[in-house]
Amino acid sequence: MIAPAQDEAARRELARGTVELAILALLSRAPTYGYDLLSTLNEITGGTPEVKEGTVYPILHRLEDSGFVSASWEAQGRNAPRKYYAITKDGKARLSSLRTEWDRLVGGMSRLLDGGKR
């Protein structure tokens, strides 16, 4: 039997590689600020993978440094300004590449787990 801590570690490890893909996919829909991105991601996925603030912001900063997203501060009414992130042309290309790899991975793993029947 696998201990709960091992289950949690396995979930985190599997999720780690998918969060960049998820963030770029959401940003391809519309520019979004960090907290809304996090909320939408968890709402759509039902919390699988579970993504926290401490995960999202470092990835957003790395994507910005890599030129895959751009960021701008925007204020709406009397609310404090929020940093909105938008996918760039290079980010769209990165999303396409990650999506292709994701589809290959899922297909390969499905065949493996189904005993090679696909």
JSON list of C-alpha atoms in Angstrom, two decimals:
[
{"chain": "A", "resi": 1, "resn": "MET", "atom": "CA", "xyz": [0.00, 0.00, 0.00]},
{"chain": "A", "resi": 2, "resn": "ILE", "atom": "CA", "xyz": [1.28, 3.47, -0.90]},
{"chain": "A", "resi": 3, "resn": "ALA", "atom": "CA", "xyz": [1.45, 5.96, 1.94]},
{"chain": "A", "resi": 4, "resn": "PRO", "atom": "CA", "xyz": [-0.55, 9.22, 1.55]},
{"chain": "A", "resi": 5, "resn": "ALA", "atom": "CA", "xyz": [2.68, 11.21, 1.53]},
{"chain": "A", "resi": 6, "resn": "GLN", "atom": "CA", "xyz": [3.93, 9.15, -1.42]},
{"chain": "A", "resi": 7, "resn": "ASP", "atom": "CA", "xyz": [0.64, 9.71, -3.25]},
{"chain": "A", "resi": 8, "resn": "GLU", "atom": "CA", "xyz": [0.96, 13.46, -2.70]},
{"chain": "A", "resi": 9, "resn": "ALA", "atom": "CA", "xyz": [4.58, 13.47, -3.91]},
{"chain": "A", "resi": 10, "resn": "ALA", "atom": "CA", "xyz": [3.59, 11.54, -7.04]},
{"chain": "A", "resi": 11, "resn": "ARG", "atom": "CA", "xyz": [0.74, 13.99, -7.76]},
{"chain": "A", "resi": 12, "resn": "ARG", "atom": "CA", "xyz": [3.06, 16.98, -7.37]},
{"chain": "A", "resi": 13, "resn": "GLU", "atom": "CA", "xyz": [5.67, 15.45, -9.66]},
{"chain": "A", "resi": 14, "resn": "LEU", "atom": "CA", "xyz": [3.13, 14.67, -12.39]},
{"chain": "A", "resi": 15, "resn": "ALA", "atom": "CA", "xyz": [1.57, 18.14, -12.09]},
{"chain": "A", "resi": 16, "resn": "ARG", "atom": "CA", "xyz": [4.88, 19.98, -12.25]},
{"chain": "A", "resi": 17, "resn": "GLY", "atom": "CA", "xyz": [5.30, 19.36, -15.95]},
{"chain": "A", "resi": 18, "resn": "THR", "atom": "CA", "xyz": [1.74, 20.28, -16.88]},
{"chain": "A", "resi": 19, "resn": "VAL", "atom": "CA", "xyz": [1.33, 23.67, -15.22]},
{"chain": "A", "resi": 20, "resn": "GLU", "atom": "CA", "xyz": [3.23, 25.62, -17.90]},
{"chain": "A", "resi": 21, "resn": "LEU", "atom": "CA", "xyz": [1.02, 24.06, -20.56]},
{"chain": "A", "resi": 22, "resn": "ALA", "atom": "CA", "xyz": [-2.10, 24.88, -18.54]},
{"chain": "A", "resi": 23, "resn": "ILE", "atom": "CA", "xyz": [-1.07, 28.50, -17.96]},
{"chain": "A", "resi": 24, "resn": "LEU", "atom": "CA", "xyz": [-0.28, 29.11, -21.62]},
{"chain": "A", "resi": 25, "resn": "ALA", "atom": "CA", "xyz": [-3.58, 27.47, -22.64]},
{"chain": "A", "resi": 26, "resn": "LEU", "atom": "CA", "xyz": [-5.56, 29.79, -20.36]},
{"chain": "A", "resi": 27, "resn": "LEU", "atom": "CA", "xyz": [-3.64, 32.87, -21.46]},
{"chain": "A", "resi": 28, "resn": "SER", "atom": "CA", "xyz": [-4.35, 31.97, -25.10]},
{"chain": "A", "resi": 29, "resn": "ARG", "atom": "CA", "xyz": [-8.02, 32.65, -24.29]},
{"chain": "A", "resi": 30, "resn": "ALA", "atom": "CA", "xyz": [-7.53, 36.14, -22.82]},
{"chain": "A", "resi": 31, "resn": "PRO", "atom": "CA", "xyz": [-5.07, 38.24, -20.81]},
{"chain": "A", "resi": 32, "resn": "THR", "atom": "CA", "xyz": [-5.49, 37.46, -17.13]},
{"chain": "A", "resi": 33, "resn": "TYR", "atom": "CA", "xyz": [-4.05, 38.51, -13.78]},
{"chain": "A", "resi": 34, "resn": "GLY", "atom": "CA", "xyz": [-2.33, 35.94, -11.60]},
{"chain": "A", "resi": 35, "resn": "TYR", "atom": "CA", "xyz": [-4.97, 35.26, -8.97]},
{"chain": "A", "resi": 36, "resn": "ASP", "atom": "CA", "xyz": [-7.74, 34.95, -11.58]},
{"chain": "A", "resi": 37, "resn": "LEU", "atom": "CA", "xyz": [-5.53, 32.60, -13.58]},
{"chain": "A", "resi": 38, "resn": "LEU", "atom": "CA", "xyz": [-5.02, 30.44, -10.51]},
{"chain": "A", "resi": 39, "resn": "SER", "atom": "CA", "xyz": [-8.74, 30.42, -9.66]},
{"chain": "A", "resi": 40, "resn": "THR", "atom": "CA", "xyz": [-9.79, 29.60, -13.22]},
{"chain": "A", "resi": 41, "resn": "LEU", "atom": "CA", "xyz": [-7.22, 26.84, -13.50]},
{"chain": "A", "resi": 42, "resn": "ASN", "atom": "CA", "xyz": [-8.39, 25.18, -10.30]},
{"chain": "A", "resi": 43, "resn": "GLU", "atom": "CA", "xyz": [-12.06, 25.67, -11.20]},
{"chain": "A", "resi": 44, "resn": "ILE", "atom": "CA", "xyz": [-11.78, 24.15, -14.69]},
{"chain": "A", "resi": 45, "resn": "THR", "atom": "CA", "xyz": [-9.60, 21.23, -13.62]},
{"chain": "A", "resi": 46, "resn": "GLY", "atom": "CA", "xyz": [-11.43, 20.56, -10.37]},
{"chain": "A", "resi": 47, "resn": "GLY", "atom": "CA", "xyz": [-8.14, 21.05, -8.58]},
{"chain": "A", "resi": 48, "resn": "THR", "atom": "CA", "xyz": [-6.35, 18.31, -10.53]},
{"chain": "A", "resi": 49, "resn": "PRO", "atom": "CA", "xyz": [-3.54, 19.08, -10.69]},
{"chain": "A", "resi": 50, "resn": "GLU", "atom": "CA", "xyz": [-3.69, 21.14, -7.51]},
{"chain": "A", "resi": 51, "resn": "VAL", "atom": "CA", "xyz": [-1.94, 24.42, -8.25]},
{"chain": "A", "resi": 52, "resn": "LYS", "atom": "CA", "xyz": [-1.04, 27.00, -5.62]},
{"chain": "A", "resi": 53, "resn": "GLU", "atom": "CA", "xyz": [0.14, 30.61, -5.72]},
{"chain": "A", "resi": 54, "resn": "GLY", "atom": "CA", "xyz": [3.67, 29.54, -4.89]},
{"chain": "A", "resi": 55, "resn": "THR", "atom": "CA", "xyz": [3.69, 27.54, -8.12]},
{"chain": "A", "resi": 56, "resn": "VAL", "atom": "CA", "xyz": [1.94, 29.90, -10.52]},
{"chain": "A", "resi": 57, "resn": "TYR", "atom": "CA", "xyz": [3.90, 33.11, -9.98]},
{"chain": "A", "resi": 58, "resn": "PRO", "atom": "CA", "xyz": [7.39, 31.66, -10.48]},
{"chain": "A", "resi": 59, "resn": "ILE", "atom": "CA", "xyz": [6.18, 30.01, -13.70]},
{"chain": "A", "resi": 60, "resn": "LEU", "atom": "CA", "xyz": [4.61, 33.28, -14.90]},
{"chain": "A", "resi": 61, "resn": "HIS", "atom": "CA", "xyz": [7.88, 35.12, -14.21]},
{"chain": "A", "resi": 62, "resn": "ARG", "atom": "CA", "xyz": [9.89, 32.46, -16.04]},
{"chain": "A", "resi": 63, "resn": "LEU", "atom": "CA", "xyz": [7.49, 32.59, -19.00]},
{"chain": "A", "resi": 64, "resn": "GLU", "atom": "CA", "xyz": [7.80, 36.38, -19.03]},
{"chain": "A", "resi": 65, "resn": "ASP", "atom": "CA", "xyz": [11.61, 36.21, -18.89]},
{"chain": "A", "resi": 66, "resn": "SER", "atom": "CA", "xyz": [11.52, 33.72, -21.79]},
{"chain": "A", "resi": 67, "resn": "GLY", "atom": "CA", "xyz": [9.32, 36.01, -23.90]},
{"chain": "A", "resi": 68, "resn": "PHE", "atom": "CA", "xyz": [6.36, 33.61, -23.92]},
{"chain": "A", "resi": 69, "resn": "VAL", "atom": "CA", "xyz": [4.13, 36.04, -22.02]},
{"chain": "A", "resi": 70, "resn": "SER", "atom": "CA", "xyz": [4.08, 39.79, -21.60]},
{"chain": "A", "resi": 71, "resn": "ALA", "atom": "CA", "xyz": [2.88, 41.63, -18.53]},
{"chain": "A", "resi": 72, "resn": "SER", "atom": "CA", "xyz": [1.30, 45.01, -17.91]},
{"chain": "A", "resi": 73, "resn": "TRP", "atom": "CA", "xyz": [-0.18, 46.76, -14.90]},
{"chain": "A", "resi": 74, "resn": "GLU", "atom": "CA", "xyz": [-3.81, 47.77, -15.22]},
{"chain": "A", "resi": 75, "resn": "ALA", "atom": "CA", "xyz": [-6.14, 49.52, -12.81]},
{"chain": "A", "resi": 76, "resn": "GLN", "atom": "CA", "xyz": [-9.90, 49.16, -13.02]},
{"chain": "A", "resi": 77, "resn": "GLY", "atom": "CA", "xyz": [-11.88, 51.84, -11.27]},
{"chain": "A", "resi": 78, "resn": "ARG", "atom": "CA", "xyz": [-10.75, 52.39, -7.70]},
{"chain": "A", "resi": 79, "resn": "ASN", "atom": "CA", "xyz": [-9.23, 48.93, -7.39]},
{"chain": "A", "resi": 80, "resn": "ALA", "atom": "CA", "xyz": [-5.50, 48.53, -6.92]},
{"chain": "A", "resi": 81, "resn": "PRO", "atom": "CA", "xyz": [-3.61, 47.90, -10.16]},
{"chain": "A", "resi": 82, "resn": "ARG", "atom": "CA", "xyz": [-3.23, 44.27, -11.18]},
{"chain": "A", "resi": 83, "resn": "LYS", "atom": "CA", "xyz": [-0.52, 42.71, -13.27]},
{"chain": "A", "resi": 84, "resn": "TYR", "atom": "CA", "xyz": [-2.11, 41.15, -16.35]},
{"chain": "A", "resi": 85, "resn": "TYR", "atom": "CA", "xyz": [-0.34, 38.49, -18.34]},
{"chain": "A", "resi": 86, "resn": "ALA", "atom": "CA", "xyz": [-0.88, 37.91, -22.07]},
{"chain": "A", "resi": 87, "resn": "ILE", "atom": "CA", "xyz": [0.50, 35.22, -24.34]},
{"chain": "A", "resi": 88, "resn": "THR", "atom": "CA", "xyz": [2.93, 36.42, -27.03]},
{"chain": "A", "resi": 89, "resn": "LYS", "atom": "CA", "xyz": [3.51, 35.11, -30.55]},
{"chain": "A", "resi": 90, "resn": "ASP", "atom": "CA", "xyz": [6.43, 33.05, -29.21]},
{"chain": "A", "resi": 91, "resn": "GLY", "atom": "CA", "xyz": [4.17, 31.86, -26.39]},
{"chain": "A", "resi": 92, "resn": "LYS", "atom": "CA", "xyz": [1.62, 30.61, -28.91]},
{"chain": "A", "resi": 93, "resn": "ALA", "atom": "CA", "xyz": [4.36, 28.66, -30.66]},
{"chain": "A", "resi": 94, "resn": "ARG", "atom": "CA", "xyz": [5.50, 27.26, -27.30]},
{"chain": "A", "resi": 95, "resn": "LEU", "atom": "CA", "xyz": [1.89, 26.30, -26.47]},
{"chain": "A", "resi": 96, "resn": "SER", "atom": "CA", "xyz": [1.58, 24.48, -29.78]},
{"chain": "A", "resi": 97, "resn": "SER", "atom": "CA", "xyz": [4.81, 22.60, -29.15]},
{"chain": "A", "resi": 98, "resn": "LEU", "atom": "CA", "xyz": [3.82, 21.65, -25.59]},
{"chain": "A", "resi": 99, "resn": "ARG", "atom": "CA", "xyz": [0.37, 20.57, -26.80]},
{"chain": "A", "resi": 100, "resn": "THR", "atom": "CA", "xyz": [1.93, 18.28, -29.40]},
{"chain": "A", "resi": 101, "resn": "GLU", "atom": "CA", "xyz": [4.20, 16.72, -26.77]},
{"chain": "A", "resi": 102, "resn": "TRP", "atom": "CA", "xyz": [1.27, 16.38, -24.35]},
{"chain": "A", "resi": 103, "resn": "ASP", "atom": "CA", "xyz": [-0.81, 14.55, -26.98]},
{"chain": "A", "resi": 104, "resn": "ARG", "atom": "CA", "xyz": [2.12, 12.21, -27.72]},
{"chain": "A", "resi": 105, "resn": "LEU", "atom": "CA", "xyz": [2.66, 11.53, -24.01]},
{"chain": "A", "resi": 106, "resn": "VAL", "atom": "CA", "xyz": [-1.00, 10.85, -23.28]},
{"chain": "A", "resi": 107, "resn": "GLY", "atom": "CA", "xyz": [-1.32, 8.61, -26.34]},
{"chain": "A", "resi": 108, "resn": "GLY", "atom": "CA", "xyz": [1.79, 6.64, -25.48]},
{"chain": "A", "resi": 109, "resn": "MET", "atom": "CA", "xyz": [0.86, 6.23, -21.83]},
{"chain": "A", "resi": 110, "resn": "SER", "atom": "CA", "xyz": [-2.69, 5.19, -22.75]},
{"chain": "A", "resi": 111, "resn": "ARG", "atom": "CA", "xyz": [-1.32, 2.49, -25.03]},
{"chain": "A", "resi": 112, "resn": "LEU", "atom": "CA", "xyz": [1.07, 1.32, -22.33]},
{"chain": "A", "resi": 113, "resn": "LEU", "atom": "CA", "xyz": [-1.53, 1.26, -19.57]},
{"chain": "A", "resi": 114, "resn": "ASP", "atom": "CA", "xyz": [-4.05, -0.49, -21.82]},
{"chain": "A", "resi": 115, "resn": "GLY", "atom": "CA", "xyz": [-1.56, -3.25, -22.47]},
{"chain": "A", "resi": 116, "resn": "GLY", "atom": "CA", "xyz": [-0.57, -2.06, -25.93]},
{"chain": "A", "resi": 117, "resn": "LYS", "atom": "CA", "xyz": [-4.10, -2.44, -27.36]},
{"chain": "A", "resi": 118, "resn": "ARG", "atom": "CA", "xyz": [-4.39, 0.98, -28.99]}
]
